[in-house]
Coordinates of C-alpha atoms and ligand atoms in Angstrom, one line a residue:
M1 CA 0.0 0.0 0.0
Q2 CA 1.3 3.4 -0.9
S3 CA 1.3 6.3 1.6
A4 CA -0.5 9.5 1.3
T5 CA 1.0 12.7 -0.1
H6 CA 2.8 15.1 2.2
S7 CA 4.7 18.4 2.0
R8 CA 8.0 18.2 0.1
P9 CA 11.2 18.5 2.3
N10 CA 13.3 21.6 1.7
A11 CA 16.8 20.3 1.2
D12 CA 18.5 23.7 1.6
E13 CA 16.7 24.2 5.0
I14 CA 17.7 20.7 6.2
L15 CA 21.3 21.1 5.1
A16 CA 21.7 24.7 6.3
N17 CA 24.3 23.9 9.0
L18 CA 26.5 21.9 6.6
P19 CA 29.7 23.7 5.5
R20 CA 30.1 24.7 1.9
R21 CA 32.9 25.6 -0.4
S22 CA 31.9 27.1 -3.7
G23 CA 28.5 25.7 -3.2
V24 CA 29.8 22.2 -2.6
V25 CA 29.7 20.2 0.7
P26 CA 33.4 19.7 1.5
M27 CA 35.5 17.1 3.2
F28 CA 37.1 17.5 6.7
I29 CA 40.8 16.9 6.6
G30 CA 43.3 18.0 9.2
G31 CA 40.8 20.3 10.8
E32 CA 40.0 22.1 7.5
W33 CA 37.2 22.0 5.1
T34 CA 38.4 21.1 1.7
L35 CA 37.3 20.1 -1.8
A36 CA 38.8 17.2 -3.8
A37 CA 42.3 17.9 -5.1
D38 CA 41.1 17.4 -8.7
G39 CA 37.9 19.4 -8.0
V40 CA 35.5 16.4 -8.8
T41 CA 32.1 16.6 -7.1
R42 CA 29.2 14.2 -6.9
D43 CA 25.5 14.9 -6.9
L44 CA 23.7 13.2 -4.0
I45 CA 20.2 11.9 -4.9
N46 CA 17.2 11.5 -2.7
P47 CA 16.1 7.9 -3.3
S48 CA 12.5 8.8 -2.6
N49 CA 12.1 11.1 -5.6
G50 CA 15.3 11.1 -7.6
R51 CA 16.0 14.8 -6.9
V52 CA 19.5 16.2 -6.3
V53 CA 19.9 17.2 -2.6
A54 CA 23.4 18.6 -2.7
A55 CA 26.8 18.3 -4.4
V56 CA 29.6 16.9 -2.3
A57 CA 33.4 16.7 -2.8
E58 CA 34.3 13.4 -4.5
A59 CA 37.6 12.3 -3.0
G60 CA 40.2 10.3 -5.0
A61 CA 43.2 8.4 -3.7
A62 CA 45.2 11.6 -3.3
D63 CA 42.6 13.1 -0.9
A64 CA 42.6 9.9 1.1
E65 CA 46.4 10.2 1.3
R66 CA 46.1 13.8 2.5
A67 CA 43.7 12.6 5.3
I68 CA 46.1 9.8 6.3
D69 CA 48.9 12.4 6.5
A70 CA 46.8 14.6 8.7
A71 CA 45.8 11.6 10.9
R72 CA 49.4 10.4 11.1
A73 CA 50.7 13.8 12.2
A74 CA 47.9 14.0 14.8
F75 CA 48.7 10.6 16.2
D76 CA 52.5 10.7 16.0
D77 CA 53.1 14.4 17.0
G78 CA 49.7 15.7 18.3
P79 CA 48.3 15.7 21.8
W80 CA 45.4 13.3 21.4
S81 CA 47.0 9.9 22.1
G82 CA 48.6 11.4 25.2
T83 CA 45.4 13.0 26.6
S84 CA 44.0 11.4 29.7
A85 CA 41.1 9.1 29.3
A86 CA 39.1 11.5 31.5
D87 CA 39.7 14.4 29.0
R88 CA 38.7 12.2 26.0
A89 CA 35.6 11.1 27.9
A90 CA 34.6 14.7 28.7
L91 CA 34.8 15.6 25.0
L92 CA 32.9 12.6 23.9
F93 CA 30.1 13.3 26.4
K94 CA 29.9 16.7 24.8
V95 CA 29.6 15.1 21.3
A96 CA 26.8 12.9 22.6
D97 CA 25.0 16.0 24.0
A98 CA 25.4 17.9 20.7
V99 CA 24.0 14.9 18.7
D100 CA 21.0 15.0 21.1
R101 CA 20.6 18.7 20.7
H102 CA 20.7 18.4 16.9
R103 CA 18.6 15.1 16.8
D104 CA 16.0 16.5 14.5
E105 CA 18.6 17.8 12.1
F106 CA 20.4 14.5 12.0
M107 CA 17.2 12.6 11.4
R108 CA 16.2 14.8 8.5
I109 CA 19.7 14.7 6.9
D110 CA 19.7 10.9 6.9
T111 CA 16.0 10.8 5.7
L112 CA 16.8 13.2 2.9
N113 CA 20.0 11.5 1.8
G114 CA 19.2 7.9 2.4
G115 CA 15.3 7.7 2.2
K116 CA 14.8 6.1 5.6
P117 CA 11.6 6.9 7.3
L118 CA 11.9 9.5 10.1
R119 CA 10.9 6.9 12.7
E120 CA 14.0 5.0 11.7
T121 CA 16.4 7.9 11.6
E122 CA 15.1 9.0 15.0
Y123 CA 16.1 5.6 16.4
D124 CA 19.5 6.0 14.7
A125 CA 20.1 9.5 16.1
V126 CA 19.1 8.6 19.7
D127 CA 21.3 5.5 19.5
A128 CA 24.2 7.4 18.1
A129 CA 24.3 9.8 21.0
N130 CA 24.0 6.9 23.4
C131 CA 26.9 5.1 21.7
F132 CA 29.1 8.1 22.2
R133 CA 28.0 8.2 25.9
Y134 CA 28.7 4.5 26.4
Y135 CA 32.2 4.8 25.1
A136 CA 32.9 8.0 26.9
G137 CA 32.0 6.1 30.1
L138 CA 34.1 3.1 29.1
A139 CA 37.2 5.2 28.4
T140 CA 37.9 5.7 32.1
K141 CA 37.1 2.2 33.3
P142 CA 39.9 -0.3 34.1
H143 CA 41.2 -2.1 31.1
G144 CA 44.5 -3.8 32.2
Q145 CA 45.2 -7.0 34.1
T146 CA 47.9 -8.0 36.6
F147 CA 49.5 -11.4 36.6
D148 CA 51.0 -13.6 39.3
V149 CA 54.1 -14.9 37.6
P150 CA 56.7 -17.4 39.0
A151 CA 59.4 -14.7 39.5
P152 CA 60.0 -11.5 41.4
S153 CA 58.2 -9.4 38.8
Q154 CA 55.3 -7.1 38.8
T155 CA 53.7 -8.1 35.5
F156 CA 50.7 -6.3 34.1
T157 CA 49.1 -5.1 30.9
V158 CA 47.9 -1.8 29.6
R159 CA 45.8 -1.1 26.6
E160 CA 47.1 1.5 24.2
P161 CA 45.6 3.0 21.0
I162 CA 46.5 1.3 17.8
G163 CA 47.1 4.5 15.9
V164 CA 45.6 5.7 12.6
C165 CA 42.3 3.9 12.0
G166 CA 40.8 3.8 8.6
Q167 CA 37.0 3.3 8.9
I168 CA 34.9 2.5 5.8
I169 CA 31.1 2.3 6.2
P170 CA 28.0 1.6 4.2
W171 CA 24.8 3.6 3.4
N172 CA 22.1 1.8 5.3
Y173 CA 22.7 3.5 8.7
P174 CA 24.8 6.5 7.7
L175 CA 25.0 8.2 11.1
L176 CA 24.9 5.1 13.3
M177 CA 27.6 3.2 11.4
A178 CA 29.9 6.2 11.6
V179 CA 29.4 6.4 15.4
W180 CA 29.9 2.7 16.0
K181 CA 33.3 3.2 14.5
L182 CA 34.3 6.6 15.8
A183 CA 33.2 6.4 19.4
P184 CA 35.3 3.4 20.6
A185 CA 38.3 4.4 18.5
L186 CA 38.4 7.9 19.9
A187 CA 37.7 6.8 23.4
A188 CA 40.7 4.6 23.2
G189 CA 42.9 7.4 22.0
N190 CA 43.1 6.6 18.3
V191 CA 42.8 9.0 15.4
C192 CA 40.4 8.3 12.5
V193 CA 40.0 8.6 8.7
L194 CA 36.3 7.9 8.2
K195 CA 35.1 7.1 4.7
P196 CA 31.3 7.2 4.6
S197 CA 29.5 5.6 1.7
E198 CA 29.7 7.8 -1.4
L199 CA 25.9 7.7 -1.5
T200 CA 25.2 9.0 2.1
P201 CA 28.1 11.2 3.4
L202 CA 26.1 14.1 4.8
S203 CA 25.4 13.1 8.4
A204 CA 29.1 12.3 8.8
I205 CA 30.0 15.7 7.5
R206 CA 27.6 17.3 10.0
L207 CA 29.1 15.3 12.7
A208 CA 32.6 16.5 11.7
A209 CA 31.3 20.1 12.0
I210 CA 30.3 19.3 15.6
F211 CA 33.8 18.0 16.3
E212 CA 35.2 21.3 14.9
E213 CA 32.9 23.3 17.2
L214 CA 34.1 21.3 20.2
E215 CA 37.7 22.0 19.2
F216 CA 39.0 18.4 18.8
P217 CA 42.7 18.7 17.8
P218 CA 43.1 18.9 14.0
G219 CA 43.6 15.5 12.3
V220 CA 41.9 13.5 15.1
L221 CA 38.8 13.0 12.9
N222 CA 39.1 13.2 9.2
V223 CA 36.1 12.6 6.9
V224 CA 36.9 11.6 3.3
T225 CA 33.8 11.5 1.0
G226 CA 34.5 9.4 -2.1
P227 CA 34.1 6.0 -3.7
G228 CA 35.4 2.7 -2.5
A229 CA 37.5 1.7 -5.4
T230 CA 39.7 4.8 -5.1
A231 CA 39.4 6.6 -1.8
G232 CA 38.4 3.4 0.1
N233 CA 41.1 1.3 -1.4
A234 CA 43.8 3.9 -0.7
I235 CA 42.9 3.7 3.0
A236 CA 42.8 -0.1 3.1
A237 CA 46.1 -0.4 1.3
S238 CA 48.1 2.4 2.9
T239 CA 51.1 1.3 4.9
R240 CA 50.6 4.4 7.1
V241 CA 47.2 3.2 8.4
D242 CA 47.5 0.9 11.4
K243 CA 44.0 -0.5 11.4
V244 CA 41.1 -0.8 9.0
A245 CA 37.6 -1.3 10.2
F246 CA 35.0 -2.0 7.5
T247 CA 31.3 -2.5 7.4
G248 CA 29.8 -3.5 4.1
G249 CA 29.4 -6.4 1.6
T250 CA 31.3 -9.7 2.0
K251 CA 32.8 -9.3 -1.5
T252 CA 34.2 -5.8 -0.6
G253 CA 35.4 -7.2 2.7
R254 CA 37.5 -9.8 0.9
S255 CA 39.2 -7.1 -1.2
I256 CA 39.8 -4.9 1.9
M257 CA 41.4 -7.8 3.7
Q258 CA 43.7 -8.4 0.7
A259 CA 44.6 -4.7 0.5
A260 CA 45.3 -4.7 4.3
T261 CA 48.1 -7.2 3.9
S262 CA 50.4 -4.4 2.6
N263 CA 51.5 -3.7 6.2
L264 CA 49.5 -6.5 8.0
K265 CA 47.3 -3.9 9.5
K266 CA 44.7 -4.9 12.1
I267 CA 41.3 -5.5 10.6
S268 CA 37.7 -5.7 11.7
L269 CA 35.1 -6.8 9.2
E270 CA 31.3 -6.5 9.6
L271 CA 29.9 -8.1 6.5
G272 CA 26.7 -9.4 5.0
G273 CA 24.1 -11.9 6.2
K274 CA 21.2 -14.2 5.2
S275 CA 19.9 -14.6 8.7
P276 CA 17.4 -17.3 9.7
N277 CA 14.2 -16.6 11.7
V278 CA 13.0 -20.0 13.0
V279 CA 9.3 -20.1 14.0
F280 CA 8.0 -23.2 15.8
A281 CA 4.3 -24.1 15.9
D282 CA 4.1 -23.4 19.6
A283 CA 5.3 -19.8 19.3
D284 CA 3.2 -16.9 20.4
F285 CA 1.5 -16.4 17.0
D286 CA 1.0 -12.6 16.9
T287 CA 4.4 -11.9 18.3
A288 CA 6.1 -14.2 15.8
V289 CA 4.2 -12.7 12.9
D290 CA 5.0 -9.2 14.0
Y291 CA 8.7 -9.8 14.4
A292 CA 8.9 -11.7 11.1
L293 CA 7.6 -8.6 9.4
F294 CA 9.9 -6.3 11.4
G295 CA 12.9 -8.6 10.8
I296 CA 12.7 -8.3 7.0
F297 CA 10.9 -5.1 6.2
A298 CA 12.5 -2.6 8.6
N299 CA 14.7 -0.3 6.5
A300 CA 13.2 -2.0 3.4
G301 CA 15.3 -5.1 4.2
Q302 CA 18.5 -3.1 3.8
V303 CA 19.9 -4.4 7.1
C304 CA 22.8 -6.7 7.4
S305 CA 21.1 -8.7 10.2
A306 CA 17.7 -8.8 8.4
G307 CA 15.7 -11.9 9.1
S308 CA 15.6 -12.7 5.4
R309 CA 14.9 -16.4 5.7
L310 CA 11.7 -17.4 7.5
I311 CA 12.0 -21.0 8.6
V312 CA 8.6 -22.1 9.8
E313 CA 7.3 -25.4 11.2
R314 CA 5.1 -27.2 8.7
A315 CA 2.1 -27.5 11.0
L316 CA 2.0 -23.7 11.3
H317 CA 3.0 -22.8 7.8
D318 CA -0.4 -22.0 6.1
R319 CA -1.9 -20.0 9.0
F320 CA 1.4 -18.1 9.5
L321 CA 1.9 -17.3 5.8
G322 CA -1.7 -16.2 5.5
R323 CA -1.4 -13.6 8.3
L324 CA 2.1 -12.5 7.3
A325 CA 1.1 -11.8 3.7
E326 CA -2.0 -10.0 4.9
R327 CA 0.1 -7.7 7.0
A328 CA 2.9 -7.3 4.5
R329 CA 0.4 -6.0 1.9
K330 CA -0.7 -3.3 4.3
I331 CA 2.7 -1.9 5.0
R332 CA 2.7 1.8 4.0
V333 CA 5.5 2.4 1.6
G334 CA 6.5 5.9 0.8
D335 CA 8.7 9.0 1.3
G336 CA 10.5 8.9 4.6
F337 CA 9.3 12.4 5.4
D338 CA 5.6 11.3 5.3
P339 CA 4.7 10.6 8.9
Q340 CA 2.5 7.8 7.7
T341 CA 5.4 6.0 6.0
E342 CA 6.4 2.6 7.4
M343 CA 8.9 1.5 4.8
G344 CA 11.1 3.7 2.6
P345 CA 12.8 3.3 -0.8
I346 CA 15.8 1.2 -2.0
I347 CA 18.9 3.4 -1.8
S348 CA 19.6 3.8 -5.5
P349 CA 18.4 2.8 -9.0
V350 CA 21.4 0.5 -9.3
H351 CA 20.6 -1.4 -6.1
R352 CA 16.8 -1.4 -7.0
E353 CA 17.7 -3.2 -10.2
R354 CA 19.8 -5.7 -8.2
V355 CA 16.9 -6.4 -6.0
E356 CA 14.5 -6.7 -9.0
G357 CA 17.1 -9.1 -10.5
Y358 CA 16.7 -11.4 -7.5
I359 CA 12.9 -11.2 -7.7
A360 CA 13.1 -12.3 -11.3
A361 CA 15.5 -15.1 -10.3
G362 CA 13.1 -16.3 -7.6
K363 CA 10.3 -16.5 -10.2
S364 CA 12.3 -18.2 -12.8
E365 CA 13.8 -20.7 -10.2
G366 CA 10.2 -21.8 -9.4
A367 CA 9.6 -20.1 -6.0
E368 CA 6.0 -19.1 -5.4
L369 CA 5.5 -15.3 -5.2
V370 CA 3.0 -14.7 -2.3
C371 CA 2.9 -10.9 -2.4
G372 CA 4.8 -7.9 -3.7
G373 CA 7.4 -8.6 -6.4
E374 CA 6.9 -5.3 -8.2
R375 CA 8.3 -1.8 -8.3
L376 CA 5.8 0.8 -7.1
G377 CA 4.6 3.5 -9.5
G378 CA 2.1 6.3 -9.3
E379 CA 3.2 9.1 -7.0
L380 CA 6.2 6.9 -6.1
A381 CA 7.4 6.4 -9.6
D382 CA 10.3 8.8 -9.4
G383 CA 11.8 6.9 -6.4
N384 CA 13.2 3.4 -5.9
F385 CA 10.3 1.7 -4.2
I386 CA 9.7 -2.0 -4.2
A387 CA 6.6 -3.6 -2.6
P388 CA 7.2 -5.9 0.4
T389 CA 7.8 -9.3 -1.2
I390 CA 7.4 -12.8 0.1
F391 CA 8.5 -16.0 -1.7
D392 CA 7.2 -19.4 -0.5
R393 CA 8.0 -22.9 -1.6
T394 CA 11.7 -22.3 -2.0
S395 CA 14.5 -24.8 -2.0
R396 CA 18.1 -24.5 -0.7
D397 CA 19.7 -24.4 -4.1
M398 CA 17.9 -21.2 -5.1
R399 CA 19.9 -18.0 -5.3
I400 CA 17.2 -16.1 -3.4
V401 CA 17.7 -18.6 -0.5
Q402 CA 21.5 -18.5 -0.5
E403 CA 22.5 -14.9 -1.5
E404 CA 22.0 -11.7 0.4
I405 CA 19.4 -9.6 -1.5
F406 CA 19.5 -6.6 0.9
G407 CA 16.0 -5.5 0.0
P408 CA 12.4 -6.1 1.1
V409 CA 12.3 -9.8 0.0
L410 CA 11.6 -12.6 2.4
V411 CA 12.1 -16.3 1.5
V412 CA 10.2 -19.0 3.3
Q413 CA 11.5 -22.4 4.1
T414 CA 9.6 -25.2 6.0
F415 CA 10.7 -27.8 8.5
D416 CA 9.3 -30.9 10.2
D417 CA 11.5 -31.2 13.3
E418 CA 14.0 -29.4 15.4
A419 CA 17.0 -31.0 13.7
E420 CA 15.8 -29.9 10.3
A421 CA 15.2 -26.4 11.6
I422 CA 18.8 -26.2 12.8
R423 CA 20.2 -27.7 9.6
L424 CA 18.3 -25.1 7.4
A425 CA 19.2 -22.2 9.7
N426 CA 23.0 -22.9 9.3
D427 CA 22.8 -23.7 5.6
T428 CA 24.4 -20.6 4.1
I429 CA 27.9 -19.1 4.0
Y430 CA 26.8 -16.4 6.4
G431 CA 26.5 -16.4 10.2
L432 CA 25.6 -12.9 11.3
A433 CA 22.3 -13.2 13.1
G434 CA 19.4 -15.5 13.8
A435 CA 16.2 -15.8 15.9
V436 CA 13.9 -18.5 17.2
F437 CA 10.3 -18.2 18.3
T438 CA 8.8 -20.8 20.6
E439 CA 7.2 -20.9 24.1
D440 CA 9.4 -23.9 25.0
V441 CA 12.3 -22.4 26.8
A442 CA 14.6 -25.4 26.7
K443 CA 14.0 -25.9 22.9
A444 CA 14.7 -22.2 22.3
H445 CA 18.0 -22.5 24.1
R446 CA 18.9 -25.7 22.3
V447 CA 18.3 -24.2 18.9
I448 CA 20.1 -20.9 19.6
R449 CA 23.1 -22.8 20.9
K450 CA 23.3 -24.8 17.7
M451 CA 22.9 -21.7 15.5
R452 CA 26.2 -20.6 13.9
A453 CA 25.7 -16.9 14.3
G454 CA 27.1 -14.0 16.3
I455 CA 23.9 -12.2 17.2
T456 CA 20.8 -14.1 18.2
W457 CA 17.4 -13.5 19.7
I458 CA 14.7 -15.6 21.4
N459 CA 11.1 -14.4 20.8
T460 CA 12.2 -11.1 19.3
Y461 CA 14.1 -9.8 16.3
H462 CA 16.6 -7.0 15.8
P463 CA 17.1 -5.3 19.2
T464 CA 20.7 -4.0 19.2
Y465 CA 22.5 -2.7 22.2
N466 CA 25.5 -0.4 22.5
E467 CA 26.5 -2.5 25.5
A468 CA 26.6 -5.9 23.8
P469 CA 29.0 -7.3 21.1
W470 CA 28.0 -7.2 17.4
G471 CA 29.5 -9.3 14.7
G472 CA 29.4 -12.4 12.7
Y473 CA 30.5 -16.1 12.4
K474 CA 31.6 -17.6 9.1
Q475 CA 31.7 -15.2 6.1
S476 CA 29.8 -12.5 8.0
G477 CA 32.9 -11.0 9.4
I478 CA 35.9 -10.9 11.6
G479 CA 35.9 -9.4 15.1
R480 CA 33.2 -7.6 17.1
E481 CA 32.0 -4.1 17.5
L482 CA 30.1 -2.5 20.4
G483 CA 30.4 -3.3 24.1
T484 CA 33.8 -3.8 25.7
Y485 CA 34.7 -6.0 22.7
G486 CA 34.4 -2.9 20.4
Y487 CA 36.7 -0.9 22.6
D488 CA 39.3 -3.7 22.8
A489 CA 39.3 -3.9 19.0
Y490 CA 40.8 -0.4 18.9
T491 CA 43.6 -1.2 21.4
E492 CA 46.9 -2.9 21.4
V493 CA 47.8 -4.9 24.6
K494 CA 51.1 -4.1 26.1
Q495 CA 52.8 -6.4 28.6
I496 CA 54.9 -4.6 31.2
N497 CA 57.3 -6.4 33.5
V498 CA 59.0 -4.7 36.4
N499 CA 61.9 -6.5 38.0
L500 CA 61.4 -6.5 41.8
D501 CA 64.9 -8.0 42.5
V502 CA 67.3 -5.7 40.7
A503 CA 70.5 -7.7 40.4
P504 CA 72.5 -9.2 37.5
S505 CA 71.0 -12.3 36.1
G506 CA 74.2 -14.4 36.2
W507 CA 73.3 -16.2 33.0
F508 CA 76.7 -15.7 31.4
S509 CA 79.9 -16.1 33.3
D510 CA 81.6 -12.8 34.2
Ligands
NAD1 P1 29.7 -2.0 0.0 O1 30.6 -3.2 0.4 O2 29.4 -1.9 -1.5 O3 30.3 -0.6 0.5 C1 30.6 -0.4 1.8 C2 31.7 0.7 1.9 O4 32.9 0.2 1.3 C3 31.4 2.0 1.1 O5 31.9 3.1 1.8 C4 32.1 1.8 -0.2 O6 32.5 3.0 -0.8 C5 33.4 1.1 0.3 N1 34.1 0.3 -0.7 C6 33.6 -0.4 -1.8 N2 34.5 -1.0 -2.5 C7 35.7 -0.8 -1.8 C8 37.0 -1.2 -2.0 N3 37.4 -2.0 -3.0 N4 38.0 -0.8 -1.1 C9 37.6 -0.1 -0.1 N5 36.4 0.4 0.2 C10 35.4 0.0 -0.7 O7 28.4 -2.2 0.8 P2 27.1 -1.3 0.8 O8 26.4 -1.6 -0.5 O9 27.4 0.1 1.1 O10 26.3 -1.8 2.0 C11 25.6 -3.0 2.0 C12 26.4 -4.1 2.6 O11 26.8 -3.8 3.9 C13 25.5 -5.4 2.8 O12 26.2 -6.5 2.4 C14 25.3 -5.5 4.3 O13 25.1 -6.7 4.8 C15 26.6 -4.9 4.8 N6 26.4 -4.4 6.2 C16 26.9 -5.1 7.3 C17 26.7 -4.7 8.6 C18 27.3 -5.5 9.7 O14 27.3 -5.0 10.8 N7 27.7 -6.7 9.6 C19 26.0 -3.5 8.8 C20 25.5 -2.8 7.7 C21 25.7 -3.2 6.4

C-alpha cells in the first residue's frame, strides 16, 4: 500500500548547517574544510524522488592520502593519544549531548540523503548519542590486568591506542555506522580517517562540524567522501594506516582484507548476512508474525542482520503465511518524510535493479510469489520503491535462498522437526544473526546454541544494544563491534614487567 502525499522536504533548509565551499559540501581533513584535489564533485540523490539534494566533494586516492597524512601527524606528534582518558571522555560526552541537541537535524539529513523513514532515523540519532555516551564512560574504566608470575616481577598489561584507524562504512545506517566506528576508536585514543558511503556522506560531515565546534585537535577526525575503489582502497592499502575497520558487503570485505596485507594492519570486518528466523508451531502467534515482518521489512530489508529467511514449522505454515502476507500487503511504503510511511525506498536505482534481478531469479527458479514482487509506480514512480515481497515454496539451491538480497524480500522455508530447523538455519555461507520463536524455553536455548551466528534473539528480532557485542560467524565478518569488545578492538595490549629484584641475572659467566 502506498502512503498519502505530504509536504516536500526543503533540502536547503535541512542542510543549512553543513559547511560549503563554492556551493559544494566539502570534506574534513586535518581540521580544515576542503574540496577534492582534482575538483571532482558528486550529486547526491534523494532515493524517494530522484531529486538532487546537494553536491559533495568526491575524494580520490590523493585526498585519502592527505587525510592519512593529517591523521598520522595528529597521532605521532599531536596531543590526542597522550590525553588522559578522562579528558577524552569529557569531550565525547559533549559530542553525545550535541548529537542529542541536533537530533531532529540528523534525522532529517539521513532521511533526505538515504530515504529512511523519520521513525528509523530518529532511532539512529538517539542510539548514536548513546553510543558516544557509552564509550565516553568506558574510556575511564579499568582495562588492564595484573598477573601472578613465578618470578619477582610485577607483570601487568595496559591497553594503548592502535594509531591511525581507517574506517569504511555503508549507506544503510549513515550516522549510526559512523558512530559505531568513531566512538570506541576515539575513546581509546586513536585518530580516525572515516570514509562514509559515497551515497550518504552528509550526516558524517555534519558530525565533523560538531567535532570542529568542540575543538578536537586537528587530524583526530578526518572525513573523506569518495568512492570505495579509489578513496576506500587507498585507506585499506596504505602502509601508514594501522587498522582498517570495515562494514559492508562480503565481496568488498574480501578485497579490503587483501589490501590490508600491505602492512599486515589490524582488521575488523562487519559483513553481510542471510539470517534465519525460525518459528515453531508453539510460538506466540501474533508476536512471531509481528517480528517476522519487522525482521525483514525494517529499513526496506537493507539491514545486514535482516531476518531474510523465515524457517517455519510445517504445522503452522499455512496459517502463519496467510497472516504474514495480509500484514505485508498493508505496509505503508513511501517517502520517509511522510509521517504515515512505514517503509522507505531502496537506496539507488542500481541497487533497486539488483533487488529486482533477485525477484526475477526467484520467479524463474520456481519459487511461489506470495505478495509484492513489483516496483511501485504512481506518485512513487520517481523513487526506488519495491513492494514488500514474500517468496514461498523455496529450496536450498535457489539464489534467493543463499544470497544476500539486501532488500524487502523474504524467502520462506519449511521444517518438520528441530534437527531440520537447525540444519536449514545454518545452511548458508553467512553467520551474522538469527532468531527462534517458541514458548518452549529449553527448545529455544537448544536451537540458539546450535545456530552458527554471532547475534541471536529468542522471541524477538533486531534489538541491538551499544553494551553488547555485534559481529558475525563464518563469512559474515571478523571481530566484534560495540560493548567492551568494540573498545578492545581499537587497542593494542602491552605487557609490562617490572623486576622487583634488581641484580645481574648471572646467565653468562663474568
Ligand atoms: P559495499 O561493500 O558496497 O560498500 C561499503 C563501503 O565500502 C562503502 O563506503 C564503499 O564505498 C566502500 N568500498 C567499496 N569497495 C571498496 C574497495 N574496493 N575498497 C575499499 N572500500 C570499498 O556495501 P554497501 O552496499 O554500502 O552496504 C551493504 C552491505 O553492507 C551489505 O552486504 C550489508 O550486509 C553490509 N552491512 C553489514 C553490517 C554489519 O554490521 N555486519 C552493517 C551494515 C551493512
